[in-house]
XYZ file of C-alpha atoms in Angstrom:
617
model
C 4.472 28.674 -8.251
C 2.223 25.574 -8.227
C -1.355 26.580 -6.977
C -3.091 24.690 -4.471
C -6.670 23.560 -3.572
C -7.930 21.368 -0.683
C -9.349 18.096 -0.707
C -11.304 18.141 2.326
C -12.188 14.869 3.596
C -11.917 11.937 5.997
C -10.390 13.671 9.192
C -8.489 15.993 7.055
C -7.121 18.805 4.515
C -5.203 16.627 1.931
C -3.213 19.304 -0.026
C -3.194 18.517 -3.670
C -2.254 20.230 -7.096
C -4.472 23.025 -8.426
C -5.080 25.076 -11.185
C -5.020 21.637 -13.520
C -7.247 21.126 -16.459
C -9.571 17.945 -16.383
C -7.679 15.868 -18.860
C -9.009 12.619 -20.600
C -7.320 9.721 -19.386
C -5.656 7.425 -22.077
C -6.525 3.680 -22.156
C -2.795 2.990 -21.532
C -0.592 3.224 -19.051
C 2.362 5.870 -19.920
C 4.835 5.364 -17.332
C 6.353 2.271 -15.964
C 7.858 1.929 -12.697
C 11.050 1.062 -12.162
C 11.750 -2.295 -10.165
C 12.912 -2.021 -6.898
C 15.348 -4.960 -7.713
C 17.589 -1.807 -9.142
C 17.097 0.222 -6.363
C 19.448 0.065 -3.476
C 18.332 2.287 -0.611
C 20.448 4.208 1.574
C 18.820 6.560 3.550
C 18.327 7.352 7.195
C 14.777 6.962 7.602
C 14.383 3.592 5.549
C 17.592 1.727 5.965
C 16.702 1.016 9.426
C 13.119 -0.124 8.770
C 14.435 -2.085 6.101
C 17.137 -3.650 8.213
C 14.474 -4.190 11.127
C 12.255 -6.022 8.005
C 15.184 -8.496 7.929
C 16.517 -8.966 11.495
C 12.731 -8.795 13.345
C 9.758 -8.805 10.666
C 10.590 -11.921 8.853
C 11.947 -13.886 11.667
C 8.802 -13.158 13.394
C 6.439 -14.260 10.421
C 8.505 -17.541 10.521
C 8.134 -18.392 13.802
C 5.055 -18.048 14.116
C 4.195 -19.778 10.818
C 6.258 -22.500 11.808
C 6.047 -22.755 15.472
C 3.061 -21.065 16.771
C 0.057 -21.184 14.801
C 0.214 -24.438 12.769
C 0.152 -22.661 9.243
C 2.910 -24.732 8.055
C 2.110 -27.617 9.877
C -1.339 -27.551 7.454
C 0.636 -28.012 4.411
C 2.623 -30.627 6.338
C -0.800 -32.555 7.080
C -2.163 -31.907 3.697
C 0.999 -33.755 2.098
C -0.084 -36.719 3.761
C -3.755 -36.697 3.612
C -4.221 -36.743 7.248
C -4.554 -34.498 10.783
C -6.468 -31.716 11.338
C -6.776 -28.282 10.122
C -5.654 -25.583 12.386
C -6.835 -21.875 12.153
C -8.828 -20.195 9.729
C -9.983 -20.940 6.447
C -7.623 -18.656 4.546
C -4.425 -18.907 6.688
C -2.596 -20.064 4.039
C -2.156 -16.676 2.466
C -0.349 -15.781 5.546
C 2.343 -17.947 4.477
C 2.261 -17.249 0.803
C 2.753 -13.536 1.897
C 5.327 -13.666 4.016
C 7.189 -16.072 1.417
C 6.487 -12.804 -0.915
C 8.215 -10.968 1.451
C 11.025 -13.420 2.047
C 11.730 -13.658 -2.015
C 11.668 -9.508 -1.974
C 14.559 -9.252 0.912
C 16.537 -12.012 -1.163
C 16.447 -9.481 -4.700
C 18.182 -6.591 -2.273
C 19.883 -8.911 0.420
C 20.663 -12.426 -0.477
C 21.152 -14.387 1.928
C 21.780 -18.340 1.672
C 19.790 -19.417 4.761
C 17.226 -17.580 4.059
C 17.088 -18.612 0.647
C 17.101 -22.542 2.231
C 14.187 -21.484 4.220
C 12.166 -20.535 1.345
C 13.037 -23.804 -0.320
C 11.879 -25.528 2.720
C 8.512 -23.971 2.667
C 8.087 -24.440 -1.209
C 8.889 -28.078 -0.856
C 6.069 -28.475 1.656
C 3.554 -26.471 -0.321
C 3.959 -28.248 -3.722
C 4.034 -31.960 -1.576
C 0.362 -30.637 -0.549
C -0.921 -29.904 -4.161
C -3.321 -32.248 -5.321
C -3.010 -34.274 -8.553
C -5.636 -32.096 -10.310
C -3.643 -28.933 -9.512
C -5.761 -27.903 -6.880
C -4.095 -26.469 -3.584
C -5.837 -25.474 -0.681
C -4.939 -26.615 2.982
C -8.255 -26.166 4.585
C -10.422 -28.232 2.116
C -7.885 -30.850 1.657
C -8.269 -31.612 5.298
C -11.883 -30.657 6.014
C -13.713 -32.566 2.980
C -12.403 -31.757 -0.485
C -16.181 -32.369 -1.563
C -16.799 -29.154 -0.137
C -14.564 -27.428 -2.413
C -15.524 -24.524 -4.723
C -19.153 -24.588 -3.438
C -18.811 -21.115 -1.402
C -17.030 -18.089 -2.964
C -16.306 -16.549 0.085
C -14.154 -19.264 1.249
C -11.339 -17.567 -0.074
C -9.984 -20.092 -1.849
C -8.619 -18.021 -5.358
C -7.526 -15.252 -2.865
C -5.176 -18.164 -1.548
C -4.185 -19.138 -4.721
C -3.377 -15.523 -5.750
C -0.840 -14.970 -2.911
C 0.574 -18.225 -3.758
C 1.094 -16.621 -7.662
C 2.081 -13.562 -6.280
C 4.962 -15.273 -3.960
C 5.910 -17.435 -6.886
C 6.311 -14.880 -9.362
C 8.367 -12.687 -6.723
C 11.288 -15.871 -5.642
C 10.997 -16.827 -9.402
C 12.603 -13.471 -10.136
C 14.557 -13.235 -7.054
C 16.176 -16.489 -7.599
C 15.237 -18.235 -11.247
C 13.656 -21.563 -9.115
C 10.621 -22.332 -10.880
C 8.970 -25.044 -8.200
C 6.355 -22.627 -7.026
C 6.021 -21.035 -9.736
C 4.977 -24.440 -11.585
C 2.451 -25.319 -8.751
C 0.791 -22.037 -9.185
C 0.502 -22.868 -12.988
C -1.186 -26.000 -12.569
C -3.457 -24.039 -9.791
C -4.569 -21.421 -12.347
C -5.186 -24.163 -14.900
C -6.886 -26.476 -12.617
C -9.431 -22.926 -11.997
C -10.048 -22.387 -15.670
C -10.805 -25.920 -16.012
C -13.663 -25.267 -14.053
C -14.820 -21.726 -14.512
C -15.038 -19.426 -17.407
C -17.124 -18.841 -20.861
C -19.382 -21.195 -21.282
C -18.395 -22.762 -17.705
C -19.468 -22.682 -14.707
C -19.861 -18.708 -12.977
C -17.572 -17.891 -9.899
C -17.355 -14.300 -7.991
C -14.551 -14.716 -5.284
C -15.516 -13.370 -2.307
C -12.179 -11.576 -1.785
C -10.462 -10.297 -4.240
C -6.759 -10.802 -4.973
C -6.726 -13.502 -7.915
C -7.451 -10.830 -10.287
C -3.810 -9.014 -10.005
C -2.367 -12.354 -9.357
C -3.181 -13.497 -12.971
C -1.752 -10.582 -14.413
C 1.659 -11.485 -12.767
C 1.627 -14.815 -14.140
C 0.411 -13.870 -17.359
C 3.477 -11.106 -17.190
C 5.886 -14.359 -16.490
C 4.728 -16.840 -18.518
C 3.573 -14.636 -21.750
C 0.332 -16.865 -21.983
C -2.832 -14.619 -22.541
C -4.770 -17.216 -20.980
C -4.214 -16.255 -17.316
C -4.769 -12.355 -18.429
C -7.816 -13.466 -20.374
C -9.081 -15.376 -16.842
C -8.642 -12.201 -15.331
C -10.530 -9.896 -17.118
C -13.663 -12.982 -16.910
C -13.542 -12.758 -13.387
C -13.763 -9.267 -13.398
C -16.578 -9.400 -15.729
C -18.501 -11.516 -13.522
C -19.247 -9.393 -10.903
C -22.687 -7.553 -10.873
C -24.480 -10.067 -12.298
C -26.178 -11.958 -9.783
C -24.096 -14.789 -10.087
C -22.172 -14.486 -6.534
C -23.314 -16.755 -3.978
C -21.428 -16.824 -0.567
C -22.449 -20.289 0.673
C -26.350 -19.406 1.821
C -24.711 -17.813 4.911
C -26.474 -14.608 4.490
C -23.955 -12.550 6.800
C -23.428 -9.648 4.163
C -25.011 -8.255 0.871
C -23.526 -7.962 -2.194
C -22.298 -4.536 -1.717
C -19.616 -6.314 0.787
C -18.313 -7.948 -1.820
C -18.291 -5.496 -4.584
C -21.116 -7.673 -6.767
C -23.892 -5.298 -7.051
C -22.944 -4.273 -10.659
C -20.678 -4.299 -13.257
C -17.214 -3.269 -12.271
C -17.135 -0.426 -15.243
C -20.026 1.002 -13.712
C -18.685 1.438 -10.435
C -18.984 5.082 -8.969
C -18.839 4.512 -5.261
C -16.688 2.441 -2.871
C -18.605 0.079 -0.410
C -18.305 -3.172 1.229
C -14.769 -4.336 2.527
C -11.905 -1.910 2.152
C -8.802 -4.487 1.575
C -10.986 -6.237 -0.930
C -11.580 -3.070 -2.811
C -8.175 -2.304 -3.034
C -7.395 -5.463 -4.907
C -10.145 -5.042 -7.163
C -9.517 -1.637 -8.137
C -5.615 -3.003 -8.756
C -6.923 -6.080 -10.953
C -8.916 -3.707 -12.826
C -6.173 -1.317 -13.388
C -3.955 -4.397 -14.496
C -6.199 -5.601 -17.184
C -7.273 -2.061 -18.422
C -3.627 -1.178 -19.029
C -3.187 -4.197 -21.162
C -6.664 -4.825 -22.704
C -7.098 -1.305 -23.167
C -10.025 -1.010 -21.334
C -11.034 2.876 -21.243
C -14.314 1.851 -19.372
C -12.178 0.527 -16.517
C -9.885 3.353 -16.314
C -13.125 5.960 -15.968
C -14.584 3.839 -13.407
C -11.500 3.775 -11.407
C -11.205 7.589 -11.977
C -14.683 8.108 -10.273
C -13.934 5.786 -7.379
C -10.897 7.542 -6.919
C -12.555 10.719 -6.254
C -15.103 8.670 -4.089
C -12.483 7.333 -1.966
C -10.057 10.425 -1.438
C -12.737 13.257 -1.223
C -15.350 11.691 1.235
C -13.877 8.346 2.413
C -10.079 8.733 3.638
C -8.562 9.686 6.843
C -5.958 12.310 6.825
C -3.224 9.526 7.566
C -4.060 7.757 4.369
C -6.024 4.992 6.072
C -9.429 3.958 4.701
C -12.462 1.993 6.330
C -13.912 3.442 8.910
C -16.465 0.607 10.304
C -15.190 -2.312 12.651
C -18.655 -3.846 11.217
C -17.752 -4.810 8.033
C -13.981 -3.415 7.989
C -14.882 -1.368 5.445
C -17.303 1.554 4.698
C -20.698 3.206 5.988
C -21.812 6.530 4.511
C -19.653 9.184 2.959
C -17.885 11.440 5.524
C -18.452 9.251 8.089
C -15.217 8.392 9.543
C -14.843 8.167 13.547
C -11.479 8.631 15.222
C -11.672 6.343 18.075
C -13.368 3.807 16.272
C -11.567 3.955 13.168
C -10.684 0.563 11.208
C -7.889 1.561 8.916
C -6.839 -1.656 8.228
C -3.143 -2.025 7.734
C -3.392 -4.051 4.665
C -5.963 -1.205 3.260
C -3.274 1.309 3.471
C -0.726 -1.098 2.068
C -3.549 -1.632 -0.941
C -4.208 2.377 -1.039
C -0.273 2.632 -1.953
C -0.706 -0.290 -4.580
C -3.634 1.580 -6.417
C -2.505 4.477 -6.754
C 0.740 3.726 -7.715
C -1.234 2.134 -10.582
C -3.494 5.404 -11.036
C -0.351 7.663 -11.618
C 0.908 5.261 -14.169
C -1.995 5.998 -16.608
C -1.971 9.644 -16.176
C 1.392 10.880 -14.721
C -0.677 13.385 -12.513
C 1.011 13.471 -8.950
C -2.324 13.527 -7.348
C -1.892 9.809 -6.889
C 1.475 9.887 -5.536
C 0.506 12.274 -2.726
C -1.900 10.058 -1.595
C 0.359 6.720 -2.024
C 2.709 8.714 -0.027
C 0.377 10.033 2.662
C -0.736 6.017 3.090
C 2.985 4.777 3.437
C 4.265 7.163 5.664
C 1.140 7.170 7.995
C -1.725 4.148 7.834
C 0.921 1.545 6.424
C 4.121 2.619 8.260
C 2.121 2.691 11.651
C 0.926 -1.064 11.097
C 4.728 -2.074 12.398
C 6.571 -1.214 15.552
C 9.805 0.450 15.490
C 11.233 -2.626 16.642
C 10.012 -4.452 13.419
C 8.052 -7.174 16.180
C 4.918 -6.246 16.643
C 2.111 -5.386 14.151
C -1.579 -3.202 14.001
C -4.117 -4.834 12.433
C -6.398 -1.513 13.068
C -4.937 1.987 12.936
C -7.429 4.356 15.146
C -6.539 8.242 15.089
C -7.783 8.044 18.909
C -7.006 6.011 21.582
C -8.253 5.718 25.002
C -4.850 3.609 26.473
C -5.986 0.300 25.277
C -4.863 0.072 21.804
C -1.693 -1.628 21.243
C 0.087 -3.781 18.529
C 0.310 -7.027 18.798
C 3.025 -10.178 18.200
C 0.305 -11.552 16.083
C -3.301 -12.073 15.153
C -5.440 -15.333 14.636
C -5.950 -13.370 11.399
C -3.165 -12.535 10.581
C -2.852 -10.839 7.579
C -1.262 -7.620 8.338
C 1.784 -8.791 9.487
C 2.305 -10.695 6.595
C 1.116 -7.930 4.449
C 3.991 -5.958 5.901
C 6.401 -8.318 5.508
C 5.961 -8.286 1.835
C 5.426 -4.281 1.268
C 8.365 -3.107 3.163
C 11.244 -4.714 1.463
C 9.475 -3.328 -2.067
C 8.931 0.425 -1.009
C 11.981 0.862 -3.892
C 9.209 0.104 -6.359
C 7.488 3.472 -6.061
C 10.558 5.960 -6.192
C 11.029 6.460 -10.034
C 9.028 5.842 -13.340
C 9.956 5.899 -17.117
C 7.934 6.710 -20.104
C 8.508 7.601 -23.811
C 9.674 11.301 -22.747
C 10.317 11.407 -19.414
C 11.992 10.099 -16.209
C 9.718 10.679 -13.217
C 10.868 10.804 -9.773
C 7.865 10.196 -7.288
C 9.648 9.724 -3.958
C 12.387 11.201 -1.972
C 14.377 8.323 -0.528
C 17.986 8.069 -0.396
C 18.738 5.430 -2.992
C 21.433 4.629 -5.783
C 19.621 3.131 -9.067
C 20.925 1.889 -11.477
C 19.028 0.356 -14.783
C 19.082 0.269 -18.042
C 16.446 2.875 -20.076
C 16.224 2.315 -24.052
C 19.573 0.160 -24.061
C 21.398 3.086 -22.324
C 22.904 2.156 -18.622
C 22.183 4.766 -16.160
C 22.460 5.286 -12.689
C 20.290 7.939 -10.365
C 21.380 8.969 -7.104
C 19.557 10.716 -4.756
C 20.578 11.805 -1.039
C 17.902 13.596 1.255
C 16.866 13.383 4.825
C 13.226 13.421 4.243
C 10.820 13.296 5.315
C 12.710 15.277 7.995
C 13.661 17.878 5.292
C 12.930 18.688 2.216
C 16.026 18.906 0.460
C 16.843 16.567 -2.418
C 19.876 16.037 -4.430
C 19.587 14.511 -7.354
C 21.768 13.332 -9.769
C 21.470 11.228 -12.867
C 24.374 9.197 -15.079
C 24.151 8.273 -18.406
C 26.549 6.657 -20.495
C 24.545 8.281 -23.774
C 22.317 11.322 -23.728
C 18.688 10.125 -23.200
C 17.047 12.153 -24.457
C 14.000 12.411 -22.001
C 13.121 15.474 -20.047
C 13.250 15.284 -15.693
C 9.740 15.597 -14.191
C 10.287 15.733 -10.200
C 7.064 15.613 -8.219
C 6.339 18.763 -5.946
C 3.995 16.815 -3.298
C 0.581 18.716 -2.640
C 1.997 19.494 0.992
C 4.389 22.161 -0.648
C 3.477 25.497 -1.000
C 7.102 26.834 -1.596
C 10.135 25.324 -3.051
C 13.274 26.356 -5.247
C 15.201 24.065 -7.942
C 18.497 24.588 -9.076
C 20.745 22.848 -11.470
C 24.474 23.051 -10.926
C 23.912 25.541 -8.238
C 21.759 27.719 -10.873
C 18.687 28.623 -9.872
C 16.064 27.525 -12.476
C 12.207 27.900 -13.099
C 10.869 25.283 -14.245
C 7.725 24.778 -15.744
C 5.001 22.696 -13.863
C 2.610 19.834 -15.094
C 0.329 17.944 -13.054
C 2.272 18.245 -10.106
C 5.913 17.955 -11.589
C 8.275 20.096 -12.150
C 9.823 19.316 -15.696
C 13.312 20.110 -16.410
C 13.880 19.644 -20.319
C 17.506 20.896 -20.439
C 20.137 18.720 -18.764
C 23.000 16.882 -18.965
C 24.788 13.799 -17.374
C 25.824 14.202 -14.388
C 24.294 17.404 -13.687
C 23.681 18.560 -9.739
C 19.957 18.891 -9.290
C 18.843 20.131 -6.274
C 14.912 20.641 -5.143
C 14.521 22.401 -1.429
C 10.975 22.544 -0.334
C 9.906 24.415 2.681
C 8.084 22.233 5.446
C 6.414 24.139 7.936
C 3.974 22.885 10.267
C 0.587 22.883 9.121
C -3.019 23.008 10.946
C -5.367 20.995 8.817
C -9.073 20.360 8.892
C -11.919 18.251 7.927
C -14.454 18.558 5.497
C -17.330 20.197 7.339
C -19.420 17.021 6.746
C -16.749 14.983 9.279
C -19.096 15.502 11.928
C -16.788 13.665 14.544
C -13.838 16.488 13.389
C -16.220 19.456 13.842
C -14.276 22.126 15.898
C -10.758 20.132 16.053
C -7.257 20.337 13.906
C -4.563 18.305 13.016
C -1.034 18.633 12.605
C 1.274 17.941 9.460
C 4.594 18.572 8.400
C 5.346 17.174 5.183
C 4.007 13.675 4.558
C 3.638 12.904 8.279
C 0.686 13.677 10.482
C 1.214 13.900 13.918
C -0.436 12.932 17.263
C -0.182 13.534 20.758
C 0.453 11.056 23.389
C -0.438 10.920 26.630
C 3.227 10.101 28.112
C 4.049 13.227 26.668
C 1.396 15.444 27.502
C 0.210 13.955 30.984
C -1.465 17.199 32.667
C -4.344 17.505 31.340
C -4.514 15.758 28.329
C -8.249 15.947 27.732
C -8.140 19.765 27.627
C -5.321 20.290 25.239
C -6.230 22.447 22.483
C -4.420 24.486 19.556
C -5.859 28.277 18.930
C -4.993 30.644 15.632
C -1.781 31.938 17.444
C -0.628 28.690 18.366
C 3.324 28.627 17.771
C 5.178 25.470 16.858
C 8.546 24.556 17.166
C 10.225 21.485 15.688
C 12.766 19.567 17.458
C 15.243 17.188 16.547
C 15.558 13.911 18.619
C 17.723 11.652 17.620
C 17.505 9.448 20.578
C 13.489 9.278 20.785
C 11.860 6.564 18.940
C 14.102 5.790 16.530
C 15.104 9.299 15.738
C 12.353 11.979 15.012
C 11.724 15.691 14.786
C 8.776 16.432 17.246
C 6.679 19.490 17.145
C 6.256 21.560 20.167
C 3.256 23.682 20.069
C 2.870 26.366 22.677
C -1.131 27.267 22.864
C -2.874 29.418 25.588
C 0.030 28.854 28.071
C -0.160 25.306 27.432
C 2.687 22.976 25.965
C 2.014 20.367 23.552
C 3.979 17.836 22.166
C 3.449 16.071 19.094
C 5.142 13.160 17.599
C 4.604 11.381 14.728
C 1.870 9.356 14.081
C 3.530 6.197 12.792
C 5.761 6.078 15.874
C 2.897 6.037 19.172
C 2.452 3.057 20.778
C 6.313 2.399 20.965
C 6.732 3.700 25.035
C 4.580 3.876 27.503
C 0.477 2.850 27.326
C -1.201 5.572 26.971
C -3.832 7.802 25.842
C -3.339 8.960 21.701
C -5.394 11.779 19.537
C -4.840 13.084 15.944
C -7.535 15.463 16.104
C -6.809 18.292 18.593
C -9.672 20.486 20.161
C -9.254 24.166 18.387
C -10.424 27.100 19.987
C -11.291 30.091 17.535
């Protein structure tokens, strides 16, 4: 059975696989994710959320962009060369992220009307592009003489999100118009910046990973080289953020060269995009120094700066970090975009090593920090995700800075990306989500089917059917929270080996029914003693879900509720509450405490909330 150790940090104990030898990280990724376009999710937990994404989240984004905020009007004005710019200088990026969400939705849910809407947007975007390839409505409408003078004005950030949307839409429809616009913008930037040209340090990272997507789509290595050059620009004194002096270089990750990084600093979302870009370039350039830096950074983030919800960024002041173990609950920032970024980054880290600890963190961020960012109805959003509320923190229909709603719009339809992987020797099962997946592996048609009521239940049924033998072992992740499980093949219990948190099935044949049954008790988790805000407190977790108390369920003496070592727990199935949940009832000192999953809070009557509960020894 798997051994365990506790990674104590950020308001919690994150359960990880123990007893593992330290391994040298290879310079190349060893696992390729199976793209969500091959994954058809049929799942009692995720299917309703994906349906709400189509029926509510995307329509909200479209309405806000077209009718409420002037974001699309900016493109129309830029195309005419007249009119004012409305909103913030980086608002173009919200249009691009929503467009990426539309593209992802179209991949698995074709909709001619939605595609028509996307084409209308793309026509307006293309019309706003300048003759030299430049596109950014803020500078087109406020003074093109000012463009490329302030590294913090998000010109490359917006361009990067446009590139990601362009690649997504090209993959979804085969239409190149936005892709060609993006290529022209990339070429424009490369005429100005690069070896022997102007220095440039993007104030908000994103362009780096986007250029890698353009490289993979076009096959032109110059885009990969430019991404690498931009990463190498950092930490050499080239950054200049318009002379405003609001933030120091640490805020922009510009203190030392990226290959020398050891600690996370500054703005949380910028860090996540930087690390994703580093991982992508490292995999293609075979840069082991980047991977070694990312390993150091991962330890710093997860062991010293991450919340129990998988959220990161404790400070509202800089939307990021202060010092290690400073993890307030009421004032936690935990931006939704940063939790999504944790999913992106940890998936990449898993591809380098095949170590399940990265998927453990990915899952934690996905089910808690990211999922809390959207209401159960799919039409209201959190920007900030605290772990305690006085009753005055609520989701909103939109924000002046609306990066999080548009981020959720592109993240949710792509969750199938994180379920499976493939490598030379193995098929990898990372997440437990009901689905049927059809994919070609090594020239052979393979169908994978997964049935489960996860995250409410630990029973997972998996079949893999291949027209010819694959010659690959199956590696099924055993989550870090799981202390006890059974594994059977065709009803026969097996004692498989484990490696880096994966149970390894070497002997199997097409059509075998593989059943993994994980015990899912309620766990009391504690914070690292250095997290002073959680001294004398505990949180509850069951499976991948973190739970919280809401005042609406615990109106009597909310401030005085406490857990004890002898608290007993009852898991209750509530199909008609909060979209269908399993709640936890705790009996403690004669009190009854009603816990709900953290992602579901603030969907009913307004009131106080807390994740960390007083603990009476």
